[in-house]
Short mmCIF file of C-alpha atoms in Angstrom, two decimals:
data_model
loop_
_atom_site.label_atom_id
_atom_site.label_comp_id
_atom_site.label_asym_id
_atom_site.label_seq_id
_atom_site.Cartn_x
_atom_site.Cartn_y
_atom_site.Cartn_z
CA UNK A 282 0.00 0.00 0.00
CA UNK A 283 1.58 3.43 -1.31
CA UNK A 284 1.10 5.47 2.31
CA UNK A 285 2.73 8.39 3.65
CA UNK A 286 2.17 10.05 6.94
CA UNK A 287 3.77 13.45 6.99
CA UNK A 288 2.71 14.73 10.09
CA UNK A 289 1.24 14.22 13.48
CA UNK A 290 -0.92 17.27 14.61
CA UNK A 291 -2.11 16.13 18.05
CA UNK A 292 -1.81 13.17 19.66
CA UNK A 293 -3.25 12.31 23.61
CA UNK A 294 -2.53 9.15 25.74
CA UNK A 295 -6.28 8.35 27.24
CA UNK A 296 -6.76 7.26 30.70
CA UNK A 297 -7.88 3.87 28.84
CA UNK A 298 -3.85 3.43 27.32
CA UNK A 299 -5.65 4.54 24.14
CA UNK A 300 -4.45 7.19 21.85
CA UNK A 301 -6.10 9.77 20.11
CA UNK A 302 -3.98 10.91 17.02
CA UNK A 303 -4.91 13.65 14.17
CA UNK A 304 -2.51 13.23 11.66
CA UNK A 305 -2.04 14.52 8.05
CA UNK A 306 -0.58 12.42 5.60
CA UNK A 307 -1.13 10.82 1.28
CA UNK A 308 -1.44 7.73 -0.61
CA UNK A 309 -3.99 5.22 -0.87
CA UNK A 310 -6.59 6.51 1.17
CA UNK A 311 -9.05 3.43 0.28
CA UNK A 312 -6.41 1.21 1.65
CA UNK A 313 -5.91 2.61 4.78
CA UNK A 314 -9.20 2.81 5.36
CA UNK A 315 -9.15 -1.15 5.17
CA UNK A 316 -6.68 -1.73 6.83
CA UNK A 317 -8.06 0.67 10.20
CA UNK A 318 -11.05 -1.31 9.74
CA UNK A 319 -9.36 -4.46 10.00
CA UNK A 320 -6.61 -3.58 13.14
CA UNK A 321 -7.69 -5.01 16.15
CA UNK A 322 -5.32 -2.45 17.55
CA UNK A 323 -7.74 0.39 16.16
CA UNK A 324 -11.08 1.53 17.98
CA UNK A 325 -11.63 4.35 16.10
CA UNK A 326 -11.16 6.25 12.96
CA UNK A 327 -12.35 8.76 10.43
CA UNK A 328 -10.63 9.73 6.69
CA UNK A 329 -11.17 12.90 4.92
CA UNK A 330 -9.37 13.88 1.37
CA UNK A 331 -8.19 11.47 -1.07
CA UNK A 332 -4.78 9.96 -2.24
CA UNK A 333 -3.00 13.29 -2.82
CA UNK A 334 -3.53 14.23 0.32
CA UNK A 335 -5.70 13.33 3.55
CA UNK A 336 -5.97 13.93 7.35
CA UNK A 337 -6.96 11.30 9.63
CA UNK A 338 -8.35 10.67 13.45
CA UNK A 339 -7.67 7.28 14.88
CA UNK A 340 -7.98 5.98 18.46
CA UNK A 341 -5.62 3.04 18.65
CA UNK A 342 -3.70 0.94 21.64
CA UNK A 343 -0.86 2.84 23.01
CA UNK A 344 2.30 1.22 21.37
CA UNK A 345 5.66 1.34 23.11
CA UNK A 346 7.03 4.73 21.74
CA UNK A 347 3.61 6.86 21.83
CA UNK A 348 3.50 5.90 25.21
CA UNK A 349 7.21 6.39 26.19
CA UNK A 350 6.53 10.31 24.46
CA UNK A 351 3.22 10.94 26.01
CA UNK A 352 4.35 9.67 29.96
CA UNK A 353 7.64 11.68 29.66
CA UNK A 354 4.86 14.69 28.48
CA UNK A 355 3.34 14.31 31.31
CA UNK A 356 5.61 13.76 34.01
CA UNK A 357 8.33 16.69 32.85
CA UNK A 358 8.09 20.69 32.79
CA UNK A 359 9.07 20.40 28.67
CA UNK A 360 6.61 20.78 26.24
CA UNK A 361 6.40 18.94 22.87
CA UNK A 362 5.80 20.99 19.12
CA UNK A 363 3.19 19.78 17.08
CA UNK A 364 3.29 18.72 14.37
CA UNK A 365 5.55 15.72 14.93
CA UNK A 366 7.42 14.96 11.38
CA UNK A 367 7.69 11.65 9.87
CA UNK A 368 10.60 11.77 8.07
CA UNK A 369 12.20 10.07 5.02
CA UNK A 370 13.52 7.24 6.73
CA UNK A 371 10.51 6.06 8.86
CA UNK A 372 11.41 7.58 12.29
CA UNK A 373 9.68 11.09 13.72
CA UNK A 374 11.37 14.58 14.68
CA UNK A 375 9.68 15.73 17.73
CA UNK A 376 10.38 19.27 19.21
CA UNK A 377 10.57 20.00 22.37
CA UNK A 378 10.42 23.23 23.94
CA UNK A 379 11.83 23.70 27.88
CA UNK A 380 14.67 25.06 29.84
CA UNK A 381 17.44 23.15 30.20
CA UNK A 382 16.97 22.09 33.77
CA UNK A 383 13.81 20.49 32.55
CA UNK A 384 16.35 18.38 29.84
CA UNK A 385 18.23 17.39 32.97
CA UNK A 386 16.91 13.93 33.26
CA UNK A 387 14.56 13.85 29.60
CA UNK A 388 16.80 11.01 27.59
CA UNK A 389 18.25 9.34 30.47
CA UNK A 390 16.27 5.93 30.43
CA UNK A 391 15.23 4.74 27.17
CA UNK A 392 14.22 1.40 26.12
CA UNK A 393 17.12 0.05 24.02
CA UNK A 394 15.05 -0.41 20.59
CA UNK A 395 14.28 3.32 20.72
CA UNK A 396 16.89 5.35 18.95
CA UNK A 397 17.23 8.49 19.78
CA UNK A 398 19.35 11.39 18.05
CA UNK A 399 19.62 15.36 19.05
CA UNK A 400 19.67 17.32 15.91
CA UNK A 401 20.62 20.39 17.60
CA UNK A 402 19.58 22.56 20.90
CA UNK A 403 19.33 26.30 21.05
CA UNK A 404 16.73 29.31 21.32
CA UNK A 405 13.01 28.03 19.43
CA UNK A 406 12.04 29.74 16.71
CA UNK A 407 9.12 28.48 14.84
CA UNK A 408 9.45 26.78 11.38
CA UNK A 409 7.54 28.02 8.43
CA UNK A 410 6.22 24.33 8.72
CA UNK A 411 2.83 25.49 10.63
CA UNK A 412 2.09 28.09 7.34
CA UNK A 413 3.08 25.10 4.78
CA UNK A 414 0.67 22.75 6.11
CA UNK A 415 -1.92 24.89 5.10
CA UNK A 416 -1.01 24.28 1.37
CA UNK A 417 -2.67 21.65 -0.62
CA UNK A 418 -0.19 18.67 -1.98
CA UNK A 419 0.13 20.27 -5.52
CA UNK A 420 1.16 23.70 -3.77
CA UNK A 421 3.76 22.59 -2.11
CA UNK A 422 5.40 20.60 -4.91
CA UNK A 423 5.22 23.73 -6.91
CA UNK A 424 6.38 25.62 -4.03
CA UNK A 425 9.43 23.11 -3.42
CA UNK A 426 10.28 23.51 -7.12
CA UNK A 427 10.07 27.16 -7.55
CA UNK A 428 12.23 27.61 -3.96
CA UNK A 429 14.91 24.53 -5.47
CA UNK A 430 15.07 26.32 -9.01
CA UNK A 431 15.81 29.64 -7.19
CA UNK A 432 12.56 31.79 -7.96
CA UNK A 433 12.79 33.13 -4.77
CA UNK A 434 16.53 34.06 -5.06
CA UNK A 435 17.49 37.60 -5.98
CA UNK A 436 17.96 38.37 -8.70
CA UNK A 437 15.48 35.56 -9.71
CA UNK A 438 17.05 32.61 -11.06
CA UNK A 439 13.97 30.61 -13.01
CA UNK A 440 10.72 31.43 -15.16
CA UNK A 441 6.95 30.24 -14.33
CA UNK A 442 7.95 28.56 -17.77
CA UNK A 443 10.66 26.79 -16.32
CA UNK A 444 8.86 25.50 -12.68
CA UNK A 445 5.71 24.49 -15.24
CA UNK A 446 8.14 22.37 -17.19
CA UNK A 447 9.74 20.78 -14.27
CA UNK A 448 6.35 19.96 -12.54
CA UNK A 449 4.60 19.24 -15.58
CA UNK A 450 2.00 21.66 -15.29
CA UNK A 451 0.63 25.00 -17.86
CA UNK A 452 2.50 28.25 -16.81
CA UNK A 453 -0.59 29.54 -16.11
CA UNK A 454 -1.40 27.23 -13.65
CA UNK A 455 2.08 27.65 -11.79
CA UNK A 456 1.41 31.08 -11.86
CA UNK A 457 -2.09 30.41 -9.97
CA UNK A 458 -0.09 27.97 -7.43
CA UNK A 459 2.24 30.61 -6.34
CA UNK A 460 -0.06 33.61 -6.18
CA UNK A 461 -1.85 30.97 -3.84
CA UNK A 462 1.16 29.82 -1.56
CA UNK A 463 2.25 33.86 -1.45
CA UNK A 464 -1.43 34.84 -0.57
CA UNK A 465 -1.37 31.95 2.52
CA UNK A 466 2.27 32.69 3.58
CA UNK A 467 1.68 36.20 3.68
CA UNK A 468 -1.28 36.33 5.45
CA UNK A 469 -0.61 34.00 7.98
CA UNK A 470 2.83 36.25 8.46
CA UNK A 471 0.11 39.03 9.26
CA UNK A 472 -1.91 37.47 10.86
CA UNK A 473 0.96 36.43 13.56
CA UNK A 474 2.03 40.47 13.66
CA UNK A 475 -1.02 41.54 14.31
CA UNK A 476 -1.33 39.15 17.32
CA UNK A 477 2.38 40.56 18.87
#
């Protein structure tokens, strides 16, 4: 089954070692759906969207790591980012957000099949990740191609001819996708200064 999840928007530990997930992700959407139906591990669910993109709520059995994140939630002063990432090579990048005292003890016991890597520590600043989630599949791949082919770059370094070509679409319609992705980046920008 061709499945990605990309990202985990919420997820709660129940008092009933259930958890309650909302997650965003693509691929065969009919599948999964199956397959949810058919998991004796799964109590709950509900699909929207289709294969290019979908978001999902599912109330499963607490598995090993979930719970591992979600007690060490609870029981510490450090906070975790949403979304969680699911990255390339199956494992999640999960942000947390604390004080280093609240660190002190965080990584200290971990079961030995969990690995666990620091990418880096410093001051948090949000990633543009919260705005891009709010762009539809084809968005982003034309957004990803315009930002790889230097569009963005001054002086600019590609052609809505050139992204259209590369992502098999009409210029016209690149130009559509990126008046788009501009509109929701920049008023999500002002929407966030206008809340400072």
């Amino acid at each position: 089954m061709g499945l990605e999840y990309r990202a985990t928007h919420r997820m709660e530990l129940l008092d009933d070692d259930t958890v309650a997930m909302f997650a965003e992700g693509r691929g065969d959407i009919e599948g999964l759906r199956r397959v949810l139906a058919e998991s004796p591990e799964v109590f709950d669910f509900s699909l929207s969207g289709d294969d290019t993109g979908f978001f999902s709520y599912t109330r499963y059995a607490a598995d090993d790591l979930t719970r591992l994140l979600m007690e060490n939630r609870r029981e510490s002063s450090y906070l975790m980012d949403m979304p969680i990432e699911h990255t390339d090579d199956g494992g999640l990048r999960v942000t947390y957000i604390g004080t280093e005292a609240a660190f002190a003890n965080a990584l200290s016991e971990q079961p030995d099949d969990i690995r666990i890597e620091i990418e880096r520590t410093g001051s948090y600043t949000p990633g543009p990740r919260h705005v891009v989630s709010q762009l539809t599949e084809r968005q982003r791949e034309v957004l990803k191609t315009a930002v790889d082919l230097g569009y963005y770059q001054e002086p600019r370094k590609t052609t809505h001819d050139e992204i259209a070509t590369a992502t098999e679409l009409s210029e016209t319609t690149v130009g559509e996708h990126l008046r788009k992705i501009e509109a929701t980046v920049f008023s999500s920008l002002h929407v966030g200064a206008a809340k400072c």
